[in-house]
Coordinates of C-alpha atoms and ligand atoms in Angstrom, one line a residue:
M1 CA -54.9 -38.1 -0.2
A2 CA -56.2 -38.9 -3.3
H3 CA -54.0 -39.2 -6.3
R4 CA -50.4 -38.9 -3.9
V5 CA -47.1 -38.9 -6.1
D6 CA -44.1 -40.1 -4.4
E7 CA -41.6 -38.1 -3.2
F8 CA -39.2 -38.4 -5.7
T9 CA -41.4 -37.2 -8.3
L10 CA -42.9 -34.2 -6.2
I11 CA -39.3 -33.4 -5.5
Q12 CA -39.0 -33.3 -9.1
R13 CA -41.6 -32.5 -10.5
H14 CA -42.2 -29.2 -7.8
F15 CA -39.0 -28.6 -6.1
A16 CA -36.1 -29.3 -8.8
P17 CA -37.3 -26.4 -11.2
L18 CA -36.3 -24.2 -8.5
S19 CA -32.6 -25.2 -8.1
V20 CA -32.0 -24.0 -11.4
G21 CA -29.3 -21.4 -11.1
A22 CA -27.0 -23.2 -8.2
P23 CA -24.3 -26.1 -9.7
G24 CA -24.2 -27.0 -6.1
S25 CA -27.9 -28.3 -5.8
L26 CA -27.3 -31.0 -8.4
A27 CA -30.2 -30.7 -9.5
L28 CA -31.9 -32.6 -6.2
R29 CA -30.5 -35.8 -7.3
D30 CA -27.9 -36.1 -5.1
D31 CA -27.5 -36.9 -0.9
A32 CA -26.5 -33.1 -0.8
A33 CA -25.8 -30.3 -2.1
W34 CA -22.3 -28.1 -2.0
L35 CA -22.1 -23.8 -1.4
R36 CA -19.0 -21.7 -2.2
P37 CA -18.6 -18.7 -1.0
E38 CA -17.2 -16.0 -2.8
A39 CA -13.4 -15.1 -2.2
G40 CA -12.9 -13.4 1.2
N41 CA -16.5 -14.2 2.5
D42 CA -18.8 -15.5 5.6
L43 CA -20.6 -17.7 5.0
V44 CA -24.2 -16.5 7.3
V45 CA -26.5 -18.8 8.1
S46 CA -30.2 -19.0 9.7
A47 CA -33.0 -20.7 10.0
D48 CA -36.8 -20.3 10.9
A49 CA -39.2 -22.9 10.9
I50 CA -43.3 -21.9 10.0
V51 CA -46.0 -24.7 11.9
G52 CA -49.9 -24.1 10.4
D53 CA -51.9 -22.3 12.7
V54 CA -49.4 -21.1 15.0
H55 CA -47.7 -19.1 12.0
F56 CA -50.1 -18.1 10.0
P57 CA -53.9 -18.5 10.2
A58 CA -55.5 -21.7 8.6
N59 CA -56.2 -20.5 5.8
T60 CA -53.8 -18.6 4.0
S61 CA -53.2 -19.3 0.2
A62 CA -50.3 -21.7 -0.8
G63 CA -48.1 -19.2 -2.1
D64 CA -48.6 -16.4 0.6
I65 CA -47.4 -19.5 2.8
A66 CA -44.3 -20.0 0.6
R67 CA -43.8 -15.9 0.6
R68 CA -44.1 -15.5 3.9
A69 CA -41.9 -18.4 5.3
L70 CA -39.0 -17.3 2.2
R71 CA -38.8 -13.5 3.3
V72 CA -38.9 -14.1 7.2
N73 CA -35.5 -16.4 6.8
L74 CA -34.7 -13.3 4.4
S75 CA -35.1 -11.1 6.6
D76 CA -33.0 -12.7 9.5
I77 CA -30.3 -12.6 6.9
A78 CA -30.3 -9.0 6.0
A79 CA -30.6 -7.7 9.7
K80 CA -26.9 -9.1 9.8
G81 CA -25.8 -7.5 6.7
A82 CA -25.5 -10.3 4.6
R83 CA -27.1 -10.7 1.2
A84 CA -29.1 -14.0 0.7
C85 CA -28.3 -16.5 -1.9
A86 CA -29.5 -20.2 -1.3
Y87 CA -32.0 -22.2 1.0
T88 CA -33.1 -25.8 2.1
L89 CA -36.7 -26.4 2.5
A90 CA -37.5 -29.3 5.2
L91 CA -41.8 -29.8 5.0
Q92 CA -43.8 -31.7 6.4
L93 CA -46.8 -32.2 4.8
P94 CA -50.3 -32.5 6.2
D95 CA -52.8 -35.2 4.4
F96 CA -54.7 -32.1 2.9
V97 CA -51.4 -30.8 0.7
D98 CA -52.2 -32.5 -2.8
D99 CA -50.6 -31.3 -6.2
A100 CA -52.3 -28.0 -6.7
W101 CA -51.4 -27.5 -3.2
L102 CA -47.8 -28.3 -4.3
S103 CA -47.7 -26.2 -8.1
A104 CA -49.2 -23.1 -6.3
F105 CA -46.9 -23.4 -3.3
A106 CA -43.6 -23.8 -5.4
D107 CA -45.1 -20.8 -7.5
G108 CA -45.2 -18.6 -4.4
L109 CA -41.1 -20.0 -4.0
A110 CA -40.4 -19.1 -7.6
E111 CA -41.8 -15.6 -7.5
D112 CA -39.8 -15.0 -4.3
Q113 CA -36.4 -16.5 -5.4
D114 CA -36.5 -14.1 -8.7
R115 CA -37.7 -11.0 -6.6
F116 CA -34.9 -11.9 -3.9
G117 CA -31.5 -13.6 -6.2
I118 CA -31.5 -17.1 -4.3
F119 CA -31.6 -20.6 -5.5
L120 CA -33.0 -23.9 -4.0
L121 CA -30.3 -26.2 -3.0
G122 CA -32.1 -29.3 -1.5
G123 CA -33.9 -30.4 1.3
D124 CA -36.1 -32.9 3.1
T125 CA -40.5 -33.8 2.7
T126 CA -42.3 -36.2 4.6
R127 CA -45.9 -36.6 5.6
T128 CA -47.6 -36.3 8.6
P129 CA -50.5 -36.5 11.0
G130 CA -50.1 -32.7 12.3
P131 CA -49.9 -29.3 11.1
L132 CA -48.1 -28.2 7.9
V133 CA -44.3 -27.8 9.2
L134 CA -42.5 -25.6 6.9
T135 CA -38.5 -25.1 8.0
I136 CA -35.7 -23.4 5.7
N137 CA -32.6 -23.1 6.5
I138 CA -31.0 -19.9 4.2
F139 CA -27.3 -18.7 3.3
G140 CA -26.1 -15.8 3.0
Q141 CA -22.4 -13.6 2.0
I142 CA -20.8 -11.2 3.3
S143 CA -17.4 -9.7 3.3
E144 CA -15.0 -11.6 6.2
N145 CA -15.8 -10.7 9.9
N146 CA -18.2 -7.9 9.5
M147 CA -21.2 -9.1 10.3
I148 CA -23.9 -7.1 11.9
M149 CA -24.8 -8.4 15.4
R150 CA -26.7 -7.8 18.5
S151 CA -23.7 -7.6 20.6
G152 CA -22.0 -4.1 19.7
A153 CA -24.1 -1.4 21.2
S154 CA -22.9 1.0 23.5
A155 CA -24.3 3.6 25.6
G156 CA -24.9 6.7 24.2
D157 CA -25.8 4.9 20.7
D158 CA -28.9 6.1 18.9
V159 CA -31.6 3.4 18.4
Y160 CA -32.9 3.5 14.7
V161 CA -36.0 1.3 12.9
T162 CA -36.8 0.9 9.5
G163 CA -39.9 1.3 8.1
S164 CA -43.1 1.2 9.7
I165 CA -43.7 -0.4 12.6
G166 CA -46.7 -2.5 13.5
D167 CA -48.7 -2.8 10.6
A168 CA -48.1 -6.6 11.1
T169 CA -49.5 -7.4 13.8
L170 CA -52.8 -5.3 13.1
G171 CA -52.9 -6.9 9.9
L172 CA -53.1 -10.5 11.2
A173 CA -55.5 -9.5 13.8
L174 CA -57.6 -7.7 10.1
V175 CA -57.2 -11.5 8.7
R176 CA -58.2 -13.5 11.7
S177 CA -61.5 -10.7 12.3
E178 CA -60.1 -9.6 15.5
L179 CA -60.2 -6.0 14.5
R180 CA -61.8 -4.4 11.4
A181 CA -60.7 -1.3 9.5
V182 CA -63.3 1.7 8.6
D183 CA -61.4 1.3 5.5
P184 CA -60.5 -1.8 2.9
S185 CA -57.9 -0.1 1.6
D186 CA -55.9 -0.5 4.7
T187 CA -57.1 -3.4 5.4
A188 CA -55.9 -5.0 2.5
F189 CA -52.2 -2.4 3.3
L190 CA -52.3 -3.8 7.0
E191 CA -53.1 -7.9 5.4
A192 CA -50.4 -7.6 3.2
R193 CA -47.8 -6.5 5.8
F194 CA -48.5 -9.6 7.7
L195 CA -48.6 -12.0 4.8
R196 CA -46.1 -10.8 2.8
P197 CA -43.6 -8.7 4.4
D198 CA -40.6 -6.6 2.7
P199 CA -37.4 -7.7 4.3
R200 CA -34.7 -5.4 3.7
V201 CA -32.7 -7.2 1.6
D202 CA -30.9 -3.6 0.6
A203 CA -31.0 -1.8 3.3
G204 CA -29.4 -3.9 5.4
P205 CA -26.6 -4.6 3.5
A206 CA -26.2 -0.5 3.5
L207 CA -25.6 -0.5 7.5
V208 CA -22.5 -2.4 7.5
G209 CA -19.4 -0.6 8.7
I210 CA -22.3 1.7 10.2
A211 CA -24.7 0.3 12.4
S212 CA -22.5 -0.8 16.1
A213 CA -25.5 -4.0 16.8
A214 CA -28.8 -4.8 14.7
A215 CA -31.6 -7.1 14.9
D216 CA -34.8 -8.3 12.6
V217 CA -38.3 -6.9 14.1
S218 CA -39.6 -10.7 14.1
D219 CA -41.0 -10.6 18.1
G220 CA -42.0 -7.1 18.3
L221 CA -39.7 -3.5 19.1
V222 CA -39.8 -3.7 22.3
A223 CA -38.4 -7.1 22.5
D224 CA -35.5 -7.0 19.9
L225 CA -34.7 -4.5 21.4
G226 CA -34.7 -6.1 24.1
H227 CA -32.1 -8.7 22.6
I228 CA -29.9 -5.8 21.2
C229 CA -29.2 -5.0 24.9
A230 CA -29.1 -8.1 26.4
A231 CA -26.5 -9.6 24.0
S232 CA -24.5 -5.6 24.5
G233 CA -24.6 -5.5 28.2
V234 CA -26.8 -2.0 27.6
A235 CA -30.1 -0.4 28.5
A236 CA -32.1 1.4 25.9
D237 CA -34.7 4.3 25.7
I238 CA -37.1 5.1 22.9
D239 CA -39.5 8.1 22.8
R240 CA -42.8 6.6 21.2
D241 CA -44.1 9.5 19.5
R242 CA -40.5 8.6 17.5
V243 CA -41.7 5.2 16.6
P244 CA -42.9 5.6 12.9
H245 CA -46.5 4.2 12.2
S246 CA -47.8 4.2 9.0
D247 CA -51.2 6.1 8.2
A248 CA -52.9 3.2 7.7
A249 CA -52.1 2.1 11.0
H250 CA -52.6 5.7 12.3
R251 CA -56.0 5.6 11.0
L252 CA -57.1 2.2 12.9
V253 CA -55.3 2.7 16.1
T254 CA -57.0 6.3 16.5
D255 CA -56.4 7.3 20.4
D256 CA -56.5 3.8 21.5
Q257 CA -53.9 3.8 24.1
P258 CA -53.6 -0.7 24.9
L259 CA -54.2 -0.7 20.6
R260 CA -50.8 2.2 20.0
I261 CA -48.8 0.1 22.9
R262 CA -49.5 -3.0 21.4
L263 CA -47.8 -1.3 17.9
L264 CA -44.6 -1.4 19.9
T265 CA -45.0 -5.2 21.1
G266 CA -46.7 -6.9 18.2
G267 CA -44.4 -9.1 15.6
D268 CA -43.8 -9.5 12.3
D269 CA -42.6 -6.2 10.9
Y270 CA -39.3 -7.6 9.6
E271 CA -38.1 -4.2 9.8
I272 CA -34.8 -3.7 11.0
V273 CA -33.8 -2.3 15.0
F274 CA -30.5 -0.7 15.0
T275 CA -28.0 1.1 16.9
A276 CA -25.1 3.4 15.8
P277 CA -23.3 6.2 16.6
E278 CA -24.0 9.6 16.9
A279 CA -21.7 10.3 14.7
A280 CA -23.4 8.1 12.4
R281 CA -26.3 10.6 11.5
D282 CA -25.4 11.9 7.8
S283 CA -24.5 8.6 6.8
I284 CA -27.3 7.1 7.7
S285 CA -29.9 9.5 6.2
A286 CA -27.4 9.2 3.2
I287 CA -28.0 5.1 2.9
A288 CA -31.7 6.0 3.9
A289 CA -32.3 7.9 0.8
N290 CA -30.3 5.6 -1.6
T291 CA -32.3 2.6 -0.6
G292 CA -35.7 4.2 -0.6
V293 CA -36.1 2.9 2.9
P294 CA -36.8 5.3 6.0
M295 CA -34.6 4.8 8.8
T296 CA -36.2 6.6 11.9
R297 CA -34.3 7.4 15.1
I298 CA -35.9 6.9 18.0
G299 CA -34.1 6.5 21.1
R300 CA -30.7 6.0 22.7
V301 CA -28.9 3.4 24.0
T302 CA -28.0 3.5 27.2
P303 CA -26.1 2.1 30.3
Q304 CA -27.5 -1.1 32.0
T305 CA -29.4 -0.7 35.5
A306 CA -28.9 -3.8 37.5
D307 CA -32.9 -3.8 38.3
G308 CA -34.5 -1.3 35.5
P309 CA -35.7 -2.6 32.3
A310 CA -33.9 -3.4 29.3
V311 CA -36.0 -0.8 27.3
T312 CA -38.1 2.0 28.8
V313 CA -40.9 3.4 26.3
R314 CA -41.6 7.1 27.7
D315 CA -43.9 9.3 26.5
A316 CA -44.0 13.2 25.6
A317 CA -43.1 14.3 29.1
G318 CA -40.4 11.6 29.5
G319 CA -42.4 9.4 31.6
A320 CA -42.2 5.9 31.2
I321 CA -45.0 3.9 29.7
E322 CA -46.1 0.1 31.3
V323 CA -46.0 -1.9 27.9
G324 CA -46.4 -4.8 29.3
H325 CA -49.0 -6.5 28.4
G326 CA -51.4 -4.2 27.9
G327 CA -51.9 -4.8 23.9
Y328 CA -53.4 -7.9 24.0
R329 CA -56.2 -7.1 26.3
H330 CA -57.9 -5.5 23.3
F331 CA -58.1 -9.5 21.9
E332 CA -59.9 -10.5 24.3
E333 CA -63.9 -11.6 24.7
G334 CA -66.5 -8.7 25.2
D335 CA -64.1 -6.0 23.4
P336 CA -65.8 -3.6 21.2
R337 CA -63.4 -4.5 18.2
R338 CA -64.2 -8.1 18.3
E339 CA -66.6 -8.7 15.2
Ligands
ADP1 P1 -32.3 -38.9 1.4 O1 -33.2 -40.1 1.9 O2 -30.6 -39.3 1.1 O3 -31.3 -38.0 2.6 P2 -34.2 -37.7 -0.2 O4 -34.5 -38.5 -0.4 O5 -34.5 -36.5 1.5 O6 -33.2 -38.1 0.4 O7 -34.1 -36.4 -1.0 C1 -33.4 -36.7 -2.5 C2 -33.5 -34.8 -3.0 O8 -34.2 -34.6 -2.8 C3 -32.5 -34.4 -1.9 O9 -31.6 -34.2 -3.0 C4 -33.1 -33.7 -1.4 O10 -31.9 -32.1 -0.5 C5 -34.0 -33.2 -2.0 N1 -35.5 -32.9 -1.4 C6 -36.2 -33.7 -0.6 N2 -36.9 -33.0 -0.3 C7 -36.9 -31.6 -0.2 C8 -37.8 -30.8 -0.7 N3 -38.6 -30.7 -0.1 N4 -36.9 -28.9 -1.3 C9 -36.0 -29.4 -2.1 N5 -35.8 -30.5 -2.1 C10 -35.7 -31.6 -1.3
MG2 MG1 -29.6 -40.0 0.9

């Protein structure tokens, strides 16, 4: 890089301003930071790395990379019922990253810090010959022993999901020009759902004491519900026609069955899939109304069987739908949707 500043200057210029408001950050001038949870709270901790070309297309703007990295981490904390308060940032920077890029990146972080009420505590910065790697460790708080785990689901519980499912997988395909939407405003909506997911930071904490188990939808609805089932020693049935999809997703998918399946198996939604006993139905409706986040009942937890799948997706007639790899075939060579 032509005008590479030394690491100390880089950190003080771009990142120290993001630590203002967290006294324990020590303005990013010490070897470590301290973080003190409020009395009676547990710290909830999670980490997520995102890698250029793997988790986002190479042409993604620095601001979008920053926001996405924070939001996928915020989503993990929210799904556990906790409220995020601070994070650390480890950066492996390839050569193309210059001062202007870092400035746009830090602006993206600043915007979302304000939006979500979190502060930068510290981090690490190195140069790499490989792709950009960005690792965030995020810290949240929750009243003691209240973290919502994956392991609490029981047979008979209802299965719910927040928001709408499948927008991000369509958005990514649109960003990559693997799909094309008829309506440009649908394209903009779906791409934004991929690039700027909306972590359910209020809905998650509202589910404490109500949800028996929860996970955020990062790998895909079927896979993430499968994680809950594995941890809880149960199985689940979901009713395909109850799974909520956005109007834009409906318009794009129409009656294309493999693409419809992909909505259930594609990742990156950052919604929350959770289970709750039937007795909680009214409470959940009230939480949805209070938070403004739709919470749709999509199925039921069932007993685990010896060799059955963890998650069965059923059609209107109750038949099991094969969700294996069907969704991905659409994006292979020769597909008419490839433009
Ligand atoms: P050390 O060599 O002692 O590990 P560093 O020189 O890596 O320390 O970091 C100096 C300070 O700058 C530390 O407070 C560290 O947390 C902070 N820091 C380094 N990189 C980043 C970054 N990308 N984001 C935020 N803080 C950072
Ligand atoms: Mg040190």
